[in-house]
Short mmCIF file of C-alpha atoms in Angstrom, two decimals:
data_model
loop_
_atom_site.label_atom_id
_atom_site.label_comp_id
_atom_site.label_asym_id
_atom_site.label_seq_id
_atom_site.Cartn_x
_atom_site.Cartn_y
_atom_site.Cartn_z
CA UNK A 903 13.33 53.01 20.55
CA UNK A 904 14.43 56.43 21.57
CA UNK A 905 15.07 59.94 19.82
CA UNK A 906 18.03 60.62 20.97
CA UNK A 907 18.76 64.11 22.58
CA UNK A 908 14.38 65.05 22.26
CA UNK A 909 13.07 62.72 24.86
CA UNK A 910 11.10 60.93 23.02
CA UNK A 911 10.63 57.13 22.97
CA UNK A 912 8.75 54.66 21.40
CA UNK A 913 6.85 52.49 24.10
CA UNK A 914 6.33 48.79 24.52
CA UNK A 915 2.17 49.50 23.92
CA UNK A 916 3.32 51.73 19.95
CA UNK A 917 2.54 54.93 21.50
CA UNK A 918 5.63 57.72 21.74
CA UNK A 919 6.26 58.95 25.02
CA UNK A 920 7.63 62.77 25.09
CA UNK A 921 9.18 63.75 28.32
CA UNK A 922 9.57 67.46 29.41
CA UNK A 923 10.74 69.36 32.59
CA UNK A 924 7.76 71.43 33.96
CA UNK A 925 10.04 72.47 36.58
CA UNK A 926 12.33 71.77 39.54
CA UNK A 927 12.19 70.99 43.29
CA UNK A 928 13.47 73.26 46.10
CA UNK A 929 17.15 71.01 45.67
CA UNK A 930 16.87 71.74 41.88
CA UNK A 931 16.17 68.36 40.51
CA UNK A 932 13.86 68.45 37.66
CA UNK A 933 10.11 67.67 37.54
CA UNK A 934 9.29 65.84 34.61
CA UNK A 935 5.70 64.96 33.07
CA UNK A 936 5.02 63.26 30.11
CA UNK A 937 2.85 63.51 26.84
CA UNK A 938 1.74 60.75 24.58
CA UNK A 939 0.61 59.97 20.92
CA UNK A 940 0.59 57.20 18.18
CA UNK A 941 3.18 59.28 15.66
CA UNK A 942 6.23 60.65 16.68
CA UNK A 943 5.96 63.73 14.71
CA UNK A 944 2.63 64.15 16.54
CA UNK A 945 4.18 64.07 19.95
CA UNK A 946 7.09 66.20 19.23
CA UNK A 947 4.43 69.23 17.68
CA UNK A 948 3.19 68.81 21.26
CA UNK A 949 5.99 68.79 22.89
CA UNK A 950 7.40 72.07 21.12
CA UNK A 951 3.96 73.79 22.08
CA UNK A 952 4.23 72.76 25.97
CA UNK A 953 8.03 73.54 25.95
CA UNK A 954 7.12 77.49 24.12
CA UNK A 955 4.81 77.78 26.43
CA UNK A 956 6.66 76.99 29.43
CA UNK A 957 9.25 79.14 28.23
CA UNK A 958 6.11 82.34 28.16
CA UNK A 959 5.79 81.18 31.79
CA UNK A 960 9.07 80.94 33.28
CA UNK A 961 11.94 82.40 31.86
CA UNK A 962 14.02 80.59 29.14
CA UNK A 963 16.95 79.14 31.21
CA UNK A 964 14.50 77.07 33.30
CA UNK A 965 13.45 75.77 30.37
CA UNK A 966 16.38 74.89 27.84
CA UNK A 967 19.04 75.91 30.43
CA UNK A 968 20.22 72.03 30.34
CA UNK A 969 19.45 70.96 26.82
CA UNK A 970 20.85 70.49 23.91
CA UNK A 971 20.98 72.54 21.01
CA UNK A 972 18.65 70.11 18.90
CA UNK A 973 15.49 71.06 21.39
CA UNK A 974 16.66 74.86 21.56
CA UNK A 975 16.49 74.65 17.72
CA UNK A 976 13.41 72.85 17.49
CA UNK A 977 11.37 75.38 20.05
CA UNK A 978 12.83 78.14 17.87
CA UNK A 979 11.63 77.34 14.88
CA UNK A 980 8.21 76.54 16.02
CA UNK A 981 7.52 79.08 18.46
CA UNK A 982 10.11 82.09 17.23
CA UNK A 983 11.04 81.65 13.89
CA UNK A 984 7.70 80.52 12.24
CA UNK A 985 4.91 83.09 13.11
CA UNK A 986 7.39 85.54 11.49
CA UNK A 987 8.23 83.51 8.08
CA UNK A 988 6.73 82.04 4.97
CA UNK A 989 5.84 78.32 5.29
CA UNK A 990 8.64 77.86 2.75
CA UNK A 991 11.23 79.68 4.35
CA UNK A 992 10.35 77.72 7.63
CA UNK A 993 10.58 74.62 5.80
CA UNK A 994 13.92 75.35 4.16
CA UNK A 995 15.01 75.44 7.98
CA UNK A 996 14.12 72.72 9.13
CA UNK A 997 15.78 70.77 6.48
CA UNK A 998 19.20 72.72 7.07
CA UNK A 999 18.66 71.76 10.69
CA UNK A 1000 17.42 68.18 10.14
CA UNK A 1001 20.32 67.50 7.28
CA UNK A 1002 23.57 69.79 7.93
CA UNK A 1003 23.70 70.48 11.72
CA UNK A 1004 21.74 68.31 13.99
CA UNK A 1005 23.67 65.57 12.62
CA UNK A 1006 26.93 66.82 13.74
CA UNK A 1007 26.01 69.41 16.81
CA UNK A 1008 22.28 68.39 17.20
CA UNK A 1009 23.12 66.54 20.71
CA UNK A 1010 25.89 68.69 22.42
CA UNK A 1011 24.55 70.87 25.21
CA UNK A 1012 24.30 74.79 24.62
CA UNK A 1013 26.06 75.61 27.23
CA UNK A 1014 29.11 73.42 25.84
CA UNK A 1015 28.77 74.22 22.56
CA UNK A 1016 32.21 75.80 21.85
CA UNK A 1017 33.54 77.93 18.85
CA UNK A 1018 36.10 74.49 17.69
CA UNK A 1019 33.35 72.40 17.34
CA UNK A 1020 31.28 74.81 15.14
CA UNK A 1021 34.15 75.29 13.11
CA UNK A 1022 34.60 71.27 12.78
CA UNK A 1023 31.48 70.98 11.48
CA UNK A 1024 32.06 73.82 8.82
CA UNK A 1025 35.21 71.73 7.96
CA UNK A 1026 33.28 69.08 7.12
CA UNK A 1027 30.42 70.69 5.36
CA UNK A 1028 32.96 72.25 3.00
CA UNK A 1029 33.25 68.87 1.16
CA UNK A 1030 30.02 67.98 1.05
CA UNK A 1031 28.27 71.09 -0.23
CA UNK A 1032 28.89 74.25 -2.74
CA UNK A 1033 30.21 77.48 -0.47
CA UNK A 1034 27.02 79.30 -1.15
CA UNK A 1035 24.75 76.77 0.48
CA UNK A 1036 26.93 76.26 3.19
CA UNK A 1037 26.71 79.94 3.81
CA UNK A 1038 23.20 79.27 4.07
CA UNK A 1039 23.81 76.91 7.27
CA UNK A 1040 26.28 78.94 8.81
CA UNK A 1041 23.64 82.03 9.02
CA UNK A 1042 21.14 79.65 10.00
CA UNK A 1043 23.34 78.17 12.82
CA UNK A 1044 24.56 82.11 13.48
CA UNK A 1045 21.25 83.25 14.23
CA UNK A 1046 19.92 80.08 16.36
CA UNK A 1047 22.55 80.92 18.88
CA UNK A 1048 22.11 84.41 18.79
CA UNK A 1049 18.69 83.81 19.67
CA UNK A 1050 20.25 81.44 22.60
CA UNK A 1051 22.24 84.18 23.76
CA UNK A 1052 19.13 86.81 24.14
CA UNK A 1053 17.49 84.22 26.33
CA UNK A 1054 20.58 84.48 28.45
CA UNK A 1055 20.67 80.56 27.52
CA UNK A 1056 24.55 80.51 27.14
CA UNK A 1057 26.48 83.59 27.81
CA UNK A 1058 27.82 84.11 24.79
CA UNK A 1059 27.31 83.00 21.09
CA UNK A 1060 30.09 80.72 20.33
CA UNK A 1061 29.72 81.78 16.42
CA UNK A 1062 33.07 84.07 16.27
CA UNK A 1063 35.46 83.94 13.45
CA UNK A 1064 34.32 80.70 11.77
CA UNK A 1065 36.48 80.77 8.82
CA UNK A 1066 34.13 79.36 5.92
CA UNK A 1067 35.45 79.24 2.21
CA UNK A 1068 33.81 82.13 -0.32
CA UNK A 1069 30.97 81.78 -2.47
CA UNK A 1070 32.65 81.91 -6.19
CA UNK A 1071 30.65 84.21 -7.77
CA UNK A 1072 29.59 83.31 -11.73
CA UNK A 1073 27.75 85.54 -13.58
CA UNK A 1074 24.14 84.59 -14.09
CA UNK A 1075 23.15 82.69 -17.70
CA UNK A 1076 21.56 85.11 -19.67
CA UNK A 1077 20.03 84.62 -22.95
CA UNK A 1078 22.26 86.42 -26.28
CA UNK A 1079 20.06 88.63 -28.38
CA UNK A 1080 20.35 85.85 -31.25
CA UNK A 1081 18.76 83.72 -28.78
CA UNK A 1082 16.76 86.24 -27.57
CA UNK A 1083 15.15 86.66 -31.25
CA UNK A 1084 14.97 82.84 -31.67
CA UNK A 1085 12.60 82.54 -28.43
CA UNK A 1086 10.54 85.66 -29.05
CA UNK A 1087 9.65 83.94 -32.66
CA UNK A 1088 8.82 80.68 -31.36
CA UNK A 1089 6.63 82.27 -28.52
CA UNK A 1090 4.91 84.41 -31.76
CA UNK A 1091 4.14 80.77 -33.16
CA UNK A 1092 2.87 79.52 -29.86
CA UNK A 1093 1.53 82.39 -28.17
CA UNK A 1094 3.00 81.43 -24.85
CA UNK A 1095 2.55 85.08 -23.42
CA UNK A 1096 3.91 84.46 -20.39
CA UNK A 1097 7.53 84.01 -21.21
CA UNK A 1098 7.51 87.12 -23.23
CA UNK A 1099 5.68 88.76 -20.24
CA UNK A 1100 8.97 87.85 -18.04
CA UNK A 1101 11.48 88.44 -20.52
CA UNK A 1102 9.82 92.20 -20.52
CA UNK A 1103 8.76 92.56 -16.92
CA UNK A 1104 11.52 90.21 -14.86
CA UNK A 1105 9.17 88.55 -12.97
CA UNK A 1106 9.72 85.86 -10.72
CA UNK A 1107 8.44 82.66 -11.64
CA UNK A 1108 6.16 82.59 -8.82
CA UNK A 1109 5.08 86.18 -9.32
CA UNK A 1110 3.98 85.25 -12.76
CA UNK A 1111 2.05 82.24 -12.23
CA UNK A 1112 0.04 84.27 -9.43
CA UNK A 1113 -1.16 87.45 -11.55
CA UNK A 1114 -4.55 88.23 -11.74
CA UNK A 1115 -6.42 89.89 -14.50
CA UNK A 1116 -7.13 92.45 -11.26
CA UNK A 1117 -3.64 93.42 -11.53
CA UNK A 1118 -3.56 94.46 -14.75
CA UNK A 1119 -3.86 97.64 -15.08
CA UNK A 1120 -4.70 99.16 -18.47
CA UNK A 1121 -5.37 102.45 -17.65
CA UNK A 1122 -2.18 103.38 -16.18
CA UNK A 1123 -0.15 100.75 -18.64
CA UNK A 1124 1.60 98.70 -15.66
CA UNK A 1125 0.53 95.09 -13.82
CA UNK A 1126 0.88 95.59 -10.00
CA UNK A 1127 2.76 92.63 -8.44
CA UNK A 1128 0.34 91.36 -5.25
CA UNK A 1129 0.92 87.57 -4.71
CA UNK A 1130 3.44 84.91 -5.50
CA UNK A 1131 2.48 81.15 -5.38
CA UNK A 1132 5.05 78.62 -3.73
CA UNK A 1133 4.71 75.00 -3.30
CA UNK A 1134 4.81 73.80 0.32
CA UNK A 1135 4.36 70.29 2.13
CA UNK A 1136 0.76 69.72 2.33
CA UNK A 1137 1.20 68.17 5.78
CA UNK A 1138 4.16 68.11 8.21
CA UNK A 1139 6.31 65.55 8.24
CA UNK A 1140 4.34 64.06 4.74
CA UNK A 1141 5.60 63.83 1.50
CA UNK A 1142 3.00 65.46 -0.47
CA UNK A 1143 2.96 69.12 -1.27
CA UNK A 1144 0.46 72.03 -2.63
CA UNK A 1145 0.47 75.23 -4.26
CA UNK A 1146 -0.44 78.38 -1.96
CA UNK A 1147 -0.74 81.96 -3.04
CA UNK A 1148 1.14 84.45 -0.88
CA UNK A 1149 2.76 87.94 -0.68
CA UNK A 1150 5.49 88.29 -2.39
CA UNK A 1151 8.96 87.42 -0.48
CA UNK A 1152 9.75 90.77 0.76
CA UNK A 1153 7.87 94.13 0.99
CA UNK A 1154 9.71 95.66 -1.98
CA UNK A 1155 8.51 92.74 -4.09
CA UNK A 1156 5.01 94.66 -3.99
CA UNK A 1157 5.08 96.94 -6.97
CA UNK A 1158 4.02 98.16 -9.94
CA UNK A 1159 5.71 97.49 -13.31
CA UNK A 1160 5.21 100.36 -16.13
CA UNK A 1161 4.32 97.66 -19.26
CA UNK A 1162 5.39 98.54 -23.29
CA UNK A 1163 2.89 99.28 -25.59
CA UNK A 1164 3.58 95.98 -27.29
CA UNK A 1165 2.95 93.98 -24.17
CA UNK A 1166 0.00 95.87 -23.53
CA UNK A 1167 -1.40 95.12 -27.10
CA UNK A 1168 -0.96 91.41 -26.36
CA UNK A 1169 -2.71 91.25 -22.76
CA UNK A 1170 -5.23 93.27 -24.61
CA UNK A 1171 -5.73 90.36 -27.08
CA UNK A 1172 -5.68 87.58 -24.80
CA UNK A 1173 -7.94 89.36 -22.81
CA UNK A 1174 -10.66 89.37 -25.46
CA UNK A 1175 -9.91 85.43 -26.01
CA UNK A 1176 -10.11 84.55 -22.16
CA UNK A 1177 -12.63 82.19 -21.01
CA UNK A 1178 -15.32 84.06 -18.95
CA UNK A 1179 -15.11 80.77 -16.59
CA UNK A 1180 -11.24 81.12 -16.02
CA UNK A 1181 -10.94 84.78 -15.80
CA UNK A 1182 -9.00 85.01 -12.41
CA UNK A 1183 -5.09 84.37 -13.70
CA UNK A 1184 -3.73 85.72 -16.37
CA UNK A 1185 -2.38 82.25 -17.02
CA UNK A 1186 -4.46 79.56 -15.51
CA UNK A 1187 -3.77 76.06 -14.65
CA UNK A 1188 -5.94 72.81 -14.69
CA UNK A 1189 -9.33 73.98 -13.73
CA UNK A 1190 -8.84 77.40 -13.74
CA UNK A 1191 -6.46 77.39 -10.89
CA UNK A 1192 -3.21 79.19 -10.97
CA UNK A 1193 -0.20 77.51 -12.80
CA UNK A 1194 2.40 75.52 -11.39
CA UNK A 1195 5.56 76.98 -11.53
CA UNK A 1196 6.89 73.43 -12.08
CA UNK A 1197 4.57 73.45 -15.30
CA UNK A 1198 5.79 76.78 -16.31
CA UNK A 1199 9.62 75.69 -15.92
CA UNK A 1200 8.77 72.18 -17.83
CA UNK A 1201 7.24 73.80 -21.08
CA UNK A 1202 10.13 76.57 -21.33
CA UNK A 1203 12.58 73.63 -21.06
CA UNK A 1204 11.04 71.59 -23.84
CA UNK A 1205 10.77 74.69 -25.97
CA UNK A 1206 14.73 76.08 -25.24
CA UNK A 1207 15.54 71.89 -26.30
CA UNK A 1208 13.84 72.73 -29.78
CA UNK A 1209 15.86 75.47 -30.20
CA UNK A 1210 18.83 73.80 -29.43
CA UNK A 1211 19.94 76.24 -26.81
CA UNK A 1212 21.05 75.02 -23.44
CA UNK A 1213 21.03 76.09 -19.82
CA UNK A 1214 17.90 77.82 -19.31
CA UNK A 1215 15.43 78.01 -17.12
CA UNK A 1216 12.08 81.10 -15.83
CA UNK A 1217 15.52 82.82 -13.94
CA UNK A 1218 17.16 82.97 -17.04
CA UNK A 1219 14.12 85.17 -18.59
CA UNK A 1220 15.01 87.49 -15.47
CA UNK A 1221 18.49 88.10 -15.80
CA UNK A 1222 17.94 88.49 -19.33
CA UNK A 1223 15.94 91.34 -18.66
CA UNK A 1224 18.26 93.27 -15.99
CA UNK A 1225 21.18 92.55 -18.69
CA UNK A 1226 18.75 94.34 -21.15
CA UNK A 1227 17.91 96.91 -19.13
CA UNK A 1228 21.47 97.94 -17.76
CA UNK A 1229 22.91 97.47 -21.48
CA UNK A 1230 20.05 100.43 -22.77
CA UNK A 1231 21.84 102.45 -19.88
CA UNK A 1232 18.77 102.06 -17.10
CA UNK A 1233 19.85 103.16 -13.70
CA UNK A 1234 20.38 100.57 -11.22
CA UNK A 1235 17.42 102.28 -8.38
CA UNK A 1236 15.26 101.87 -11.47
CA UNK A 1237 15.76 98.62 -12.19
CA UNK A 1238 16.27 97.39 -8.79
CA UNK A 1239 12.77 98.57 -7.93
CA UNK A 1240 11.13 96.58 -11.28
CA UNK A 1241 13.29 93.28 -9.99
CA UNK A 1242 11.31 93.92 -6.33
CA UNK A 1243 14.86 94.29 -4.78
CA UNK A 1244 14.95 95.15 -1.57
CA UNK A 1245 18.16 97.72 -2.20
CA UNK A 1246 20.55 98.77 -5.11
CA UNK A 1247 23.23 97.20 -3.51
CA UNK A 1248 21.33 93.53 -3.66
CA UNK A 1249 21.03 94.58 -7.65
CA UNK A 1250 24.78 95.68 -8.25
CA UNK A 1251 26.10 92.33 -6.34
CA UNK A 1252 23.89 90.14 -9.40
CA UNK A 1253 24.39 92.55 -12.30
CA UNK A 1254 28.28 94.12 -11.14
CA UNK A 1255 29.63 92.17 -14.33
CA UNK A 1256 27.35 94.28 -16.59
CA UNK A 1257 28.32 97.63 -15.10
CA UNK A 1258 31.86 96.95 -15.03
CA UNK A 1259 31.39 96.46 -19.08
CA UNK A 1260 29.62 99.43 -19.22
CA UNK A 1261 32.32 101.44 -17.55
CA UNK A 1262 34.69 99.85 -19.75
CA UNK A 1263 33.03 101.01 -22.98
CA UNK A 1264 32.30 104.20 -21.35
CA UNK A 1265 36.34 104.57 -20.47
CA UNK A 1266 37.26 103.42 -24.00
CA UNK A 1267 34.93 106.72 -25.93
CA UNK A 1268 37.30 108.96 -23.44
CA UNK A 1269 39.71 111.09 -25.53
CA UNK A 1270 42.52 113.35 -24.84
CA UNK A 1271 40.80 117.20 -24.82
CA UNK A 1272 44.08 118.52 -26.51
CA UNK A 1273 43.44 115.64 -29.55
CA UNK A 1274 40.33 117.27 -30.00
CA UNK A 1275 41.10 120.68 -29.98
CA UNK A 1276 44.51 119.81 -32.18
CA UNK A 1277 46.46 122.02 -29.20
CA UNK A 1278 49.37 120.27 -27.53
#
């Protein structure tokens, strides 16, 4: 049983046979050799690895020059995308590969990969998937090629003028004061800190499960945002998965957030009530580990069902803040740099439904100076 387009085949004795070209005679006719293994995800990890290296060796062409753009993808996001990326991130690729374009494009050839068959496959993406994800796939696919093309694999990227439907954009859910109020009393009753802390702060959910007592800072009144804890696969190509504490998701996700006085009273509190043998996170897990964001999510949902209101989830603690912030007439660098934004501009495009409202009220307090003045 073969692979088809990787070169890799199941043999008559269970092992998987990967075949690669390790070079070519003085007519040009390829040298292949072959690796072995008893999984097939353990041969094709090898096979990636020889290929990457090969490619350090001799240039690129020699390499992928005649294959198809299910190997170029695999080599790149092993050997070029992945020292450079969360393990997330590099995971979320490989499923957009594995599910939305190696199916349709995963055995054509670079070199006859054409602009009309790209744009086929978009055409039938577009029924199977909102516009936003399947911008997702197109930037995916965009920069695999480009990546092609700076090898000098194909001359040019064939990714020009795809015409892909628009992302309708919805304003985010965020919470009403009234059910603003109703949470903040029920989290009184509970003392659940944490969802207070992220309806006053906007963390992320994985920013909040990851702070440390370290990063409070009580001094200075402000919690410095550090880590972030994501759940990956635990093994690749397995089913299981773990929790890992990393850096946040971009560089301007490492900052400080200035904290009320209220919030500091309560950290202050549940500082004195900590256990000395869970004092790392602010809000520990099972044995004193961090907290799953999947718990975190799970609780808030139960609690938003008691109080009858609908459609939220940590994000909508977020957004609630930003609407907060922009409706007590914050600037937008301000709050951009609290969300961990990497620029304004990523701010305005989420929040441009609360600053048009804001102009509008603004507009509406505008009166005629002659009115005022009683002068025609």
């Amino acid at each position: 049983m073969a692979r088809k387009g990787e070169n890799i085949y199941l043999r008559k004795d269970g092992r998987w046979e990967g075949r690669y070209i390790k070079g070519r005679k003085m007519n040009g006719k390829a040298i292949f050799c072959s690796i072995y293994g008893k999984q097939y995800g353990e041969v094709k990890k090898k096979l990636i690895l020889i290929k990457a290296q090969l490619c350090q060796e001799t240039p690129a062409v020699k390499t992928y020059g005649d294959g198809t753009l299910r190997e170029w993808g695999d080599f790149w996001l092993e050997a070029m995308a992945r020292p450079h990326i969360k393990q997330s991130t590099w995971e979320g690729y490989g499923r957009i590969l594995k599910n939305h374009i190696y199916p349709g494009l995963g055995d054509v050839k670079l070199t006859e990969l054409s602009r009309e068959k790209i744009q086929e496959l978009v055409n039938r993406l577009q029924n199977t998937m909102a516009p936003s994800t399947l911008q997702g796939v197109c930037r995916l696919l965009k920069t695999l090629l480009q990546a092609a093309a700076a090898a000098k694999l194909i001359v040019q990227n064939p990714y020009w003028e795809i015409r892909t439907p628009k992302a309708r954009k919805t304003p985010p859910r965020v919470l009403t004061k009234k059910e603003q109020i109703l949470l903040e009393k029920k989290i009184d009753e509970t003392q659940e800190l944490e969802y207070l802390l992220c309806l006053y702060t906007g963390l992320r959910v994985g920013e909040l499960c990851a702070l440390k007592w370290e990063d409070v800072d009580f001094e200075n009144e402000s919690i410095q945002i550090r880590h972030s804890v994501q759940r990956v696969t635990a093994e690749e190509g397995g089913k299981k998965t773990k929790l890992v504490l990393n850096t946040p998701k971009t560089e301007s996700s490492l900052r400080e957030i200035p904290l009320p006085g209220f919030l500091l009273n309560c950290l202050r509190e549940k500082s004195g009530r900590a256990n000395p043998e869970s004092r790392e996170f602010l809000f520990p897990g099972r044995g004193g580990s961090c907290r799953d964001p999947r718990t975190m999510q799970q609780r808030l949902g139960r609690i938003m069902r008691e109080l009858e209101i609908p459609g939220v989830h940590m994000h909508t603690l977020r957004h609630t803040f930003a609407t907060r912030c922009l409706e007590q007439n914050m600037g937008i660098e301000i709050l951009s740099e609290l969300l961990g934004h990497s620029s304004p501009q990523i701010t305005l495009k989420y929040y441009a439904h609360c600053t048009r409202e804001k102009k509008r009220q603004s507009m509406a307090n505008i009166e005629r100076l002659s009115d005022q003045t009683g002068e025609g």
